[in-house]
PDB file of C-alpha atoms in Angstrom:
ATOM      1  CA  UNK A   1       4.792 -14.926   8.879  1.00  0.00           C
ATOM      2  CA  UNK A   2       2.639 -15.126   5.771  1.00  0.00           C
ATOM      3  CA  UNK A   3      -0.340 -17.480   5.654  1.00  0.00           C
ATOM      4  CA  UNK A   4      -1.428 -19.156   2.415  1.00  0.00           C
ATOM      5  CA  UNK A   5      -5.146 -18.614   1.799  1.00  0.00           C
ATOM      6  CA  UNK A   6      -5.421 -20.502  -1.458  1.00  0.00           C
ATOM      7  CA  UNK A   7      -6.419 -23.658   0.474  1.00  0.00           C
ATOM      8  CA  UNK A   8      -8.729 -22.276   3.136  1.00  0.00           C
ATOM      9  CA  UNK A   9     -11.089 -24.946   4.463  1.00  0.00           C
ATOM     10  CA  UNK A  10     -14.622 -23.693   3.768  1.00  0.00           C
ATOM     11  CA  UNK A  11     -16.235 -25.532   6.689  1.00  0.00           C
ATOM     12  CA  UNK A  12     -13.804 -24.080   9.226  1.00  0.00           C
ATOM     13  CA  UNK A  13     -14.167 -20.613   7.736  1.00  0.00           C
ATOM     14  CA  UNK A  14     -17.963 -20.769   7.776  1.00  0.00           C
ATOM     15  CA  UNK A  15     -17.976 -21.954  11.394  1.00  0.00           C
ATOM     16  CA  UNK A  16     -16.049 -18.775  12.336  1.00  0.00           C
ATOM     17  CA  UNK A  17     -18.320 -16.586  10.233  1.00  0.00           C
ATOM     18  CA  UNK A  18     -21.352 -18.125  11.937  1.00  0.00           C
ATOM     19  CA  UNK A  19     -20.060 -16.841  15.272  1.00  0.00           C
ATOM     20  CA  UNK A  20     -20.539 -13.292  13.953  1.00  0.00           C
ATOM     21  CA  UNK A  21     -23.444 -13.708  11.526  1.00  0.00           C
ATOM     22  CA  UNK A  22     -26.725 -15.305  12.635  1.00  0.00           C
ATOM     23  CA  UNK A  23     -28.783 -14.771   9.482  1.00  0.00           C
ATOM     24  CA  UNK A  24     -29.044 -18.122   7.669  1.00  0.00           C
ATOM     25  CA  UNK A  25     -29.635 -16.490   4.279  1.00  0.00           C
ATOM     26  CA  UNK A  26     -26.474 -14.368   4.607  1.00  0.00           C
ATOM     27  CA  UNK A  27     -24.456 -17.437   5.583  1.00  0.00           C
ATOM     28  CA  UNK A  28     -25.839 -19.294   2.566  1.00  0.00           C
ATOM     29  CA  UNK A  29     -24.869 -16.389   0.307  1.00  0.00           C
ATOM     30  CA  UNK A  30     -21.303 -16.332   1.700  1.00  0.00           C
ATOM     31  CA  UNK A  31     -21.013 -20.080   1.138  1.00  0.00           C
ATOM     32  CA  UNK A  32     -22.105 -19.618  -2.482  1.00  0.00           C
ATOM     33  CA  UNK A  33     -19.525 -16.844  -2.862  1.00  0.00           C
ATOM     34  CA  UNK A  34     -16.779 -19.174  -1.620  1.00  0.00           C
ATOM     35  CA  UNK A  35     -17.852 -22.004  -3.900  1.00  0.00           C
ATOM     36  CA  UNK A  36     -18.257 -19.861  -7.021  1.00  0.00           C
ATOM     37  CA  UNK A  37     -16.896 -21.651 -10.099  1.00  0.00           C
ATOM     38  CA  UNK A  38     -13.249 -21.301 -11.106  1.00  0.00           C
ATOM     39  CA  UNK A  39     -12.395 -21.073 -14.825  1.00  0.00           C
ATOM     40  CA  UNK A  40      -9.559 -23.426 -15.832  1.00  0.00           C
ATOM     41  CA  UNK A  41      -8.687 -24.364 -19.387  1.00  0.00           C
ATOM     42  CA  UNK A  42     -11.969 -22.990 -20.654  1.00  0.00           C
ATOM     43  CA  UNK A  43     -14.024 -25.117 -18.258  1.00  0.00           C
ATOM     44  CA  UNK A  44     -15.692 -24.132 -14.982  1.00  0.00           C
ATOM     45  CA  UNK A  45     -14.620 -26.100 -11.905  1.00  0.00           C
ATOM     46  CA  UNK A  46     -16.255 -25.980  -8.496  1.00  0.00           C
ATOM     47  CA  UNK A  47     -14.128 -24.268  -5.855  1.00  0.00           C
ATOM     48  CA  UNK A  48     -13.764 -26.647  -2.916  1.00  0.00           C
ATOM     49  CA  UNK A  49     -11.200 -24.665  -0.928  1.00  0.00           C
ATOM     50  CA  UNK A  50      -9.663 -21.192  -0.828  1.00  0.00           C
ATOM     51  CA  UNK A  51     -11.246 -17.768  -1.239  1.00  0.00           C
ATOM     52  CA  UNK A  52     -11.725 -15.813  -4.507  1.00  0.00           C
ATOM     53  CA  UNK A  53      -8.597 -13.757  -5.128  1.00  0.00           C
ATOM     54  CA  UNK A  54      -9.270 -10.034  -5.282  1.00  0.00           C
ATOM     55  CA  UNK A  55     -12.857 -10.415  -4.121  1.00  0.00           C
ATOM     56  CA  UNK A  56     -14.169  -7.551  -1.955  1.00  0.00           C
ATOM     57  CA  UNK A  57     -15.321  -9.977   0.746  1.00  0.00           C
ATOM     58  CA  UNK A  58     -12.097 -11.988   0.971  1.00  0.00           C
ATOM     59  CA  UNK A  59     -10.152  -9.567   3.270  1.00  0.00           C
ATOM     60  CA  UNK A  60     -13.044  -9.510   5.757  1.00  0.00           C
ATOM     61  CA  UNK A  61     -13.315 -13.298   5.719  1.00  0.00           C
ATOM     62  CA  UNK A  62      -9.572 -13.665   6.283  1.00  0.00           C
ATOM     63  CA  UNK A  63      -9.764 -11.382   9.319  1.00  0.00           C
ATOM     64  CA  UNK A  64     -12.687 -13.354  10.758  1.00  0.00           C
ATOM     65  CA  UNK A  65     -10.839 -16.634  10.267  1.00  0.00           C
ATOM     66  CA  UNK A  66      -7.572 -15.353  11.761  1.00  0.00           C
ATOM     67  CA  UNK A  67      -9.248 -13.915  14.858  1.00  0.00           C
ATOM     68  CA  UNK A  68      -8.400 -17.205  16.606  1.00  0.00           C
ATOM     69  CA  UNK A  69      -4.729 -16.610  15.802  1.00  0.00           C
ATOM     70  CA  UNK A  70      -4.899 -13.042  17.137  1.00  0.00           C
ATOM     71  CA  UNK A  71      -6.385 -14.311  20.405  1.00  0.00           C
ATOM     72  CA  UNK A  72      -3.687 -16.975  20.707  1.00  0.00           C
ATOM     73  CA  UNK A  73      -0.935 -14.376  20.285  1.00  0.00           C
ATOM     74  CA  UNK A  74      -2.628 -12.076  22.790  1.00  0.00           C
ATOM     75  CA  UNK A  75      -2.970 -14.939  25.287  1.00  0.00           C
ATOM     76  CA  UNK A  76       0.770 -15.524  25.045  1.00  0.00           C
ATOM     77  CA  UNK A  77       1.435 -11.815  25.705  1.00  0.00           C
ATOM     78  CA  UNK A  78       3.250 -11.342  22.401  1.00  0.00           C
ATOM     79  CA  UNK A  79       3.775  -8.074  20.543  1.00  0.00           C
ATOM     80  CA  UNK A  80       2.519  -8.502  16.992  1.00  0.00           C
ATOM     81  CA  UNK A  81       1.107  -6.646  14.040  1.00  0.00           C
ATOM     82  CA  UNK A  82      -1.101  -8.364  11.471  1.00  0.00           C
ATOM     83  CA  UNK A  83      -2.690  -7.172   8.238  1.00  0.00           C
ATOM     84  CA  UNK A  84      -4.786  -9.805   6.441  1.00  0.00           C
ATOM     85  CA  UNK A  85      -2.494 -12.827   5.974  1.00  0.00           C
ATOM     86  CA  UNK A  86       0.774 -11.004   6.784  1.00  0.00           C
ATOM     87  CA  UNK A  87       1.866 -10.963  10.433  1.00  0.00           C
ATOM     88  CA  UNK A  88       5.022  -9.774  12.206  1.00  0.00           C
ATOM     89  CA  UNK A  89       5.598 -11.114  15.727  1.00  0.00           C
ATOM     90  CA  UNK A  90       8.295  -9.545  17.911  1.00  0.00           C
ATOM     91  CA  UNK A  91      10.335 -11.511  20.475  1.00  0.00           C
ATOM     92  CA  UNK A  92      13.645 -10.917  22.240  1.00  0.00           C
ATOM     93  CA  UNK A  93      15.929 -13.524  20.669  1.00  0.00           C
ATOM     94  CA  UNK A  94      16.439 -15.569  17.518  1.00  0.00           C
ATOM     95  CA  UNK A  95      15.977 -18.819  19.443  1.00  0.00           C
ATOM     96  CA  UNK A  96      12.635 -17.608  20.814  1.00  0.00           C
ATOM     97  CA  UNK A  97      11.653 -16.545  17.303  1.00  0.00           C
ATOM     98  CA  UNK A  98      12.468 -19.914  15.763  1.00  0.00           C
ATOM     99  CA  UNK A  99      10.562 -21.751  18.474  1.00  0.00           C
ATOM    100  CA  UNK A 100       7.562 -19.463  18.078  1.00  0.00           C
ATOM    101  CA  UNK A 101       7.578 -19.849  14.293  1.00  0.00           C
ATOM    102  CA  UNK A 102       7.384 -23.637  14.705  1.00  0.00           C
ATOM    103  CA  UNK A 103       4.602 -23.389  17.306  1.00  0.00           C
ATOM    104  CA  UNK A 104       2.523 -20.946  15.272  1.00  0.00           C
ATOM    105  CA  UNK A 105       2.953 -23.042  12.140  1.00  0.00           C
ATOM    106  CA  UNK A 106       1.596 -26.028  14.061  1.00  0.00           C
ATOM    107  CA  UNK A 107      -1.199 -23.956  15.627  1.00  0.00           C
ATOM    108  CA  UNK A 108      -2.429 -22.691  12.260  1.00  0.00           C
ATOM    109  CA  UNK A 109      -2.260 -26.158  10.706  1.00  0.00           C
ATOM    110  CA  UNK A 110      -4.085 -27.899  13.560  1.00  0.00           C
ATOM    111  CA  UNK A 111      -6.647 -25.263  14.556  1.00  0.00           C
ATOM    112  CA  UNK A 112      -7.431 -23.580  11.229  1.00  0.00           C
ATOM    113  CA  UNK A 113      -6.055 -26.024   8.639  1.00  0.00           C
ATOM    114  CA  UNK A 114      -3.896 -23.248   7.192  1.00  0.00           C
ATOM    115  CA  UNK A 115      -0.378 -23.532   5.815  1.00  0.00           C
ATOM    116  CA  UNK A 116       2.373 -20.991   6.410  1.00  0.00           C
ATOM    117  CA  UNK A 117       4.153 -19.773   3.289  1.00  0.00           C
ATOM    118  CA  UNK A 118       7.689 -21.007   4.004  1.00  0.00           C
ATOM    119  CA  UNK A 119       9.191 -18.879   1.251  1.00  0.00           C
ATOM    120  CA  UNK A 120       7.932 -15.659   2.842  1.00  0.00           C
ATOM    121  CA  UNK A 121       8.130 -16.603   6.525  1.00  0.00           C
ATOM    122  CA  UNK A 122      11.327 -16.562   8.555  1.00  0.00           C
ATOM    123  CA  UNK A 123      12.937 -15.421  11.787  1.00  0.00           C
ATOM    124  CA  UNK A 124      15.029 -12.259  11.361  1.00  0.00           C
ATOM    125  CA  UNK A 125      15.840  -8.867  12.833  1.00  0.00           C
ATOM    126  CA  UNK A 126      13.029  -6.292  12.408  1.00  0.00           C
ATOM    127  CA  UNK A 127      15.150  -4.077  10.147  1.00  0.00           C
ATOM    128  CA  UNK A 128      15.842  -7.043   7.844  1.00  0.00           C
ATOM    129  CA  UNK A 129      12.122  -7.604   7.243  1.00  0.00           C
ATOM    130  CA  UNK A 130       9.356  -5.530   5.694  1.00  0.00           C
ATOM    131  CA  UNK A 131       5.691  -5.126   6.530  1.00  0.00           C
ATOM    132  CA  UNK A 132       3.210  -3.500   4.148  1.00  0.00           C
ATOM    133  CA  UNK A 133       6.106  -1.946   2.255  1.00  0.00           C
ATOM    134  CA  UNK A 134       7.689  -0.427   5.374  1.00  0.00           C
ATOM    135  CA  UNK A 135      10.617  -1.471   7.557  1.00  0.00           C
ATOM    136  CA  UNK A 136      12.455   0.030  10.536  1.00  0.00           C
ATOM    137  CA  UNK A 137      15.980   1.299  11.103  1.00  0.00           C
ATOM    138  CA  UNK A 138      18.532  -0.550  13.232  1.00  0.00           C
ATOM    139  CA  UNK A 139      18.819   2.282  15.783  1.00  0.00           C
ATOM    140  CA  UNK A 140      18.132   1.745  19.484  1.00  0.00           C
ATOM    141  CA  UNK A 141      15.200   4.115  19.019  1.00  0.00           C
ATOM    142  CA  UNK A 142      13.924   2.592  15.782  1.00  0.00           C
ATOM    143  CA  UNK A 143      12.482   4.805  13.066  1.00  0.00           C
ATOM    144  CA  UNK A 144       9.947   3.861  10.433  1.00  0.00           C
ATOM    145  CA  UNK A 145      11.463   3.702   6.963  1.00  0.00           C
ATOM    146  CA  UNK A 146      10.498   2.617   3.473  1.00  0.00           C
ATOM    147  CA  UNK A 147      11.641  -0.942   2.760  1.00  0.00           C
ATOM    148  CA  UNK A 148      14.391  -1.214   0.100  1.00  0.00           C
ATOM    149  CA  UNK A 149      12.155  -3.496  -1.981  1.00  0.00           C
ATOM    150  CA  UNK A 150       9.513  -0.756  -2.111  1.00  0.00           C
ATOM    151  CA  UNK A 151      12.081   1.774  -3.308  1.00  0.00           C
ATOM    152  CA  UNK A 152      13.282  -0.622  -6.004  1.00  0.00           C
ATOM    153  CA  UNK A 153       9.733  -1.269  -7.213  1.00  0.00           C
ATOM    154  CA  UNK A 154       9.102   2.455  -7.601  1.00  0.00           C
ATOM    155  CA  UNK A 155      12.355   2.908  -9.518  1.00  0.00           C
ATOM    156  CA  UNK A 156      11.424   0.013 -11.792  1.00  0.00           C
ATOM    157  CA  UNK A 157       8.006   1.556 -12.430  1.00  0.00           C
ATOM    158  CA  UNK A 158       9.545   4.930 -13.283  1.00  0.00           C
ATOM    159  CA  UNK A 159      12.028   3.327 -15.682  1.00  0.00           C
ATOM    160  CA  UNK A 160       9.170   1.502 -17.398  1.00  0.00           C
ATOM    161  CA  UNK A 161       7.113   4.683 -17.787  1.00  0.00           C
ATOM    162  CA  UNK A 162      10.062   6.616 -19.169  1.00  0.00           C
ATOM    163  CA  UNK A 163      10.878   3.886 -21.666  1.00  0.00           C
ATOM    164  CA  UNK A 164       7.286   4.049 -22.868  1.00  0.00           C
ATOM    165  CA  UNK A 165       7.538   7.829 -23.168  1.00  0.00           C
ATOM    166  CA  UNK A 166      10.699   8.098 -25.262  1.00  0.00           C
ATOM    167  CA  UNK A 167      10.214  10.676 -27.971  1.00  0.00           C
ATOM    168  CA  UNK A 168       7.535  12.494 -25.941  1.00  0.00           C
ATOM    169  CA  UNK A 169       7.963  15.990 -24.565  1.00  0.00           C
ATOM    170  CA  UNK A 170       9.315  16.624 -21.088  1.00  0.00           C
ATOM    171  CA  UNK A 171       5.978  18.073 -19.952  1.00  0.00           C
ATOM    172  CA  UNK A 172       4.173  14.927 -21.141  1.00  0.00           C
ATOM    173  CA  UNK A 173       6.650  12.689 -19.292  1.00  0.00           C
ATOM    174  CA  UNK A 174       6.196  14.696 -16.087  1.00  0.00           C
ATOM    175  CA  UNK A 175       2.408  14.502 -16.457  1.00  0.00           C
ATOM    176  CA  UNK A 176       2.693  10.695 -16.653  1.00  0.00           C
ATOM    177  CA  UNK A 177       5.082  10.446 -13.691  1.00  0.00           C
ATOM    178  CA  UNK A 178       3.249  12.776 -11.313  1.00  0.00           C
ATOM    179  CA  UNK A 179       0.237  10.554 -10.464  1.00  0.00           C
ATOM    180  CA  UNK A 180       2.588   7.661  -9.693  1.00  0.00           C
ATOM    181  CA  UNK A 181       4.851   9.804  -7.490  1.00  0.00           C
ATOM    182  CA  UNK A 182       1.917  11.467  -5.723  1.00  0.00           C
ATOM    183  CA  UNK A 183       0.126   8.196  -4.974  1.00  0.00           C
ATOM    184  CA  UNK A 184       3.306   6.456  -3.834  1.00  0.00           C
ATOM    185  CA  UNK A 185       4.205   9.284  -1.465  1.00  0.00           C
ATOM    186  CA  UNK A 186       0.662   9.392  -0.141  1.00  0.00           C
ATOM    187  CA  UNK A 187       1.067   5.787   0.987  1.00  0.00           C
ATOM    188  CA  UNK A 188       4.609   6.161   2.355  1.00  0.00           C
ATOM    189  CA  UNK A 189       4.102   9.570   3.977  1.00  0.00           C
ATOM    190  CA  UNK A 190       4.704   8.114   7.448  1.00  0.00           C
ATOM    191  CA  UNK A 191       8.369   7.327   6.800  1.00  0.00           C
ATOM    192  CA  UNK A 192      10.775   8.981   9.234  1.00  0.00           C
ATOM    193  CA  UNK A 193      13.830   8.622   6.980  1.00  0.00           C
ATOM    194  CA  UNK A 194      14.255  11.585   4.657  1.00  0.00           C
ATOM    195  CA  UNK A 195      17.459  10.584   2.865  1.00  0.00           C
ATOM    196  CA  UNK A 196      15.857   7.959   0.564  1.00  0.00           C
ATOM    197  CA  UNK A 197      13.318  10.563  -0.581  1.00  0.00           C
ATOM    198  CA  UNK A 198      16.091  13.062  -1.337  1.00  0.00           C
ATOM    199  CA  UNK A 199      17.972  10.380  -3.277  1.00  0.00           C
ATOM    200  CA  UNK A 200      14.856   9.376  -5.227  1.00  0.00           C
ATOM    201  CA  UNK A 201      14.062  12.995  -6.094  1.00  0.00           C
ATOM    202  CA  UNK A 202      17.600  13.493  -7.372  1.00  0.00           C
ATOM    203  CA  UNK A 203      17.452  10.231  -9.329  1.00  0.00           C
ATOM    204  CA  UNK A 204      14.157  11.190 -11.028  1.00  0.00           C
ATOM    205  CA  UNK A 205      15.557  14.587 -12.023  1.00  0.00           C
ATOM    206  CA  UNK A 206      18.692  12.941 -13.360  1.00  0.00           C
ATOM    207  CA  UNK A 207      16.614  10.624 -15.525  1.00  0.00           C
ATOM    208  CA  UNK A 208      14.736  13.621 -16.895  1.00  0.00           C
ATOM    209  CA  UNK A 209      18.016  15.403 -17.627  1.00  0.00           C
ATOM    210  CA  UNK A 210      19.145  12.238 -19.388  1.00  0.00           C
ATOM    211  CA  UNK A 211      16.002  12.428 -21.513  1.00  0.00           C
ATOM    212  CA  UNK A 212      16.764  16.048 -22.437  1.00  0.00           C
ATOM    213  CA  UNK A 213      20.345  15.164 -23.365  1.00  0.00           C
ATOM    214  CA  UNK A 214      19.169  12.340 -25.621  1.00  0.00           C
ATOM    215  CA  UNK A 215      16.584  14.522 -27.302  1.00  0.00           C
ATOM    216  CA  UNK A 216      19.240  17.090 -28.218  1.00  0.00           C
ATOM    217  CA  UNK A 217      20.867  14.675 -30.665  1.00  0.00           C
ATOM    218  CA  UNK A 218      23.790  16.718 -31.970  1.00  0.00           C
ATOM    219  CA  UNK A 219      26.621  18.679 -30.368  1.00  0.00           C
ATOM    220  CA  UNK A 220      25.224  21.852 -31.838  1.00  0.00           C
ATOM    221  CA  UNK A 221      21.769  21.156 -30.414  1.00  0.00           C
ATOM    222  CA  UNK A 222      23.252  20.405 -26.991  1.00  0.00           C
ATOM    223  CA  UNK A 223      25.318  23.572 -27.030  1.00  0.00           C
ATOM    224  CA  UNK A 224      22.217  25.575 -27.942  1.00  0.00           C
ATOM    225  CA  UNK A 225      20.219  23.857 -25.185  1.00  0.00           C
ATOM    226  CA  UNK A 226      22.811  24.645 -22.527  1.00  0.00           C
ATOM    227  CA  UNK A 227      23.254  28.242 -23.722  1.00  0.00           C
ATOM    228  CA  UNK A 228      19.487  28.733 -23.664  1.00  0.00           C
ATOM    229  CA  UNK A 229      19.486  27.644 -20.031  1.00  0.00           C
ATOM    230  CA  UNK A 230      22.061  30.265 -19.087  1.00  0.00           C
ATOM    231  CA  UNK A 231      25.419  28.512 -19.321  1.00  0.00           C
ATOM    232  CA  UNK A 232      28.373  30.597 -20.495  1.00  0.00           C
ATOM    233  CA  UNK A 233      29.164  29.948 -24.156  1.00  0.00           C
ATOM    234  CA  UNK A 234      32.594  28.362 -23.657  1.00  0.00           C
ATOM    235  CA  UNK A 235      31.340  26.004 -20.941  1.00  0.00           C
ATOM    236  CA  UNK A 236      28.326  25.021 -23.037  1.00  0.00           C
ATOM    237  CA  UNK A 237      30.537  24.312 -26.066  1.00  0.00           C
ATOM    238  CA  UNK A 238      32.981  22.107 -24.124  1.00  0.00           C
ATOM    239  CA  UNK A 239      30.213  20.306 -22.213  1.00  0.00           C
ATOM    240  CA  UNK A 240      28.427  19.381 -25.438  1.00  0.00           C
ATOM    241  CA  UNK A 241      31.651  17.793 -26.752  1.00  0.00           C
ATOM    242  CA  UNK A 242      32.895  15.873 -23.704  1.00  0.00           C
ATOM    243  CA  UNK A 243      32.424  12.456 -25.341  1.00  0.00           C
ATOM    244  CA  UNK A 244      30.569  10.999 -22.344  1.00  0.00           C
ATOM    245  CA  UNK A 245      27.221   9.215 -22.494  1.00  0.00           C
ATOM    246  CA  UNK A 246      23.743  10.566 -21.648  1.00  0.00           C
ATOM    247  CA  UNK A 247      23.605   9.168 -18.086  1.00  0.00           C
ATOM    248  CA  UNK A 248      27.021  10.600 -17.200  1.00  0.00           C
ATOM    249  CA  UNK A 249      26.065  13.997 -18.581  1.00  0.00           C
ATOM    250  CA  UNK A 250      22.724  13.885 -16.775  1.00  0.00           C
ATOM    251  CA  UNK A 251      24.628  13.777 -13.486  1.00  0.00           C
ATOM    252  CA  UNK A 252      27.335  16.269 -14.467  1.00  0.00           C
ATOM    253  CA  UNK A 253      27.522  19.817 -13.125  1.00  0.00           C
ATOM    254  CA  UNK A 254      26.692  21.483 -16.446  1.00  0.00           C
ATOM    255  CA  UNK A 255      23.293  19.744 -16.669  1.00  0.00           C
ATOM    256  CA  UNK A 256      22.671  20.351 -12.976  1.00  0.00           C
ATOM    257  CA  UNK A 257      23.364  24.048 -13.467  1.00  0.00           C
ATOM    258  CA  UNK A 258      21.252  24.255 -16.629  1.00  0.00           C
ATOM    259  CA  UNK A 259      18.330  22.256 -15.216  1.00  0.00           C
ATOM    260  CA  UNK A 260      18.260  22.671 -11.406  1.00  0.00           C
ATOM    261  CA  UNK A 261      15.450  21.552  -9.114  1.00  0.00           C
ATOM    262  CA  UNK A 262      13.608  24.849  -9.541  1.00  0.00           C
ATOM    263  CA  UNK A 263      13.392  24.212 -13.295  1.00  0.00           C
ATOM    264  CA  UNK A 264      11.495  20.958 -12.728  1.00  0.00           C
ATOM    265  CA  UNK A 265       9.443  22.527  -9.924  1.00  0.00           C
ATOM    266  CA  UNK A 266       8.271  25.171 -12.423  1.00  0.00           C
ATOM    267  CA  UNK A 267       7.149  22.386 -14.778  1.00  0.00           C
ATOM    268  CA  UNK A 268       5.096  20.851 -11.957  1.00  0.00           C
ATOM    269  CA  UNK A 269       7.231  17.775 -11.218  1.00  0.00           C
ATOM    270  CA  UNK A 270       6.204  16.220  -7.900  1.00  0.00           C
ATOM    271  CA  UNK A 271       8.966  16.282  -5.288  1.00  0.00           C
ATOM    272  CA  UNK A 272       8.649  13.281  -2.962  1.00  0.00           C
ATOM    273  CA  UNK A 273      10.385  15.067  -0.087  1.00  0.00           C
ATOM    274  CA  UNK A 274       8.359  18.274  -0.456  1.00  0.00           C
ATOM    275  CA  UNK A 275       5.123  16.259  -0.713  1.00  0.00           C
ATOM    276  CA  UNK A 276       5.963  14.236   2.399  1.00  0.00           C
ATOM    277  CA  UNK A 277       6.709  17.381   4.402  1.00  0.00           C
ATOM    278  CA  UNK A 278       3.419  18.917   3.312  1.00  0.00           C
ATOM    279  CA  UNK A 279       1.430  15.782   4.175  1.00  0.00           C
ATOM    280  CA  UNK A 280       3.065  15.435   7.598  1.00  0.00           C
ATOM    281  CA  UNK A 281       2.465  19.087   8.416  1.00  0.00           C
ATOM    282  CA  UNK A 282      -1.276  18.479   7.993  1.00  0.00           C
ATOM    283  CA  UNK A 283      -1.396  15.468  10.317  1.00  0.00           C
TER     284      UNK A 283
END
C-alpha cells in the first residue's frame, strides 16, 4: 500500500506531533514549515494541506503521523514492513489481502484523513511486488532479489550515459559509468540472487564492445583493432567483414576474445558481481 501525502491534514498531523514535542515554539515553527508558501504560476499560494516535497523534515513527520497505522497493524498481529508512505502487509490468502486492503483504506481515511494511492496499491503475491527497489523470489525459502523495475531503470540510465558519451574515449566512458555502478551496487548489495548481476555485467561489457566497434569505422580499422588485441590475422580479417551490425559483433566470439572481462577490469570498470561479493564479505 502507498499512502498519498500531498493532502495531509495539518491539524491531524500537528496533533500527533504534539504527542512527541512539548515545546510550543518548536510546534509553531513546524506549523510554519507546513504552511510555507507554494509557488504556482508565478504567484505564492498558502499551503493548506500536504507536506513540502523533498523537505528534510517531511520523512520524520510522515513517520510520526503513520505511527497510529503501525500500532493498528501490530494490534491485529500482522506481519508488515513500512518505509515512509510505502507499506507491505503480508497475509496468507488473496481474499484476506483484499479484505485487509479495504479495511486499511477505510482506517487511514477515517482516522488520519489520508488517501491510499489506488494506482500503486494492490493485493498480489510477494514476488510480484517490489519494496524499496527489492523483491523476493518465489521459492519456498524466499530469497531477496533486485526488482525487475530496478534493473530496467539502471539499464536505462546506462544507455542514457553512453548516448551522451558517443565520440568519447573508452576510459572516459568507464569513468562516467563507474560512480553510477558503484552507488547502485552499494544500495543493492543485500540481494541474494547473483544471476542478474552476472547478466548486467555482461550487458555493460557488451555495450562497451559495441562502442569500440563503432569507433573503428572501417573494415581496415576493425581488422587492425582485433589484430592488436591478439586475434589471428585470418580470423580478424573475416570478423571485420562479416556484414553484421555493431550490437551483433559486440556479442560475437571475436570481440569477446579480443576484449574479455580482464581487459575491462584493467581499465578499472566496476564489476557489479565482484563489488557485491566484496561488500558482503565485509558485513
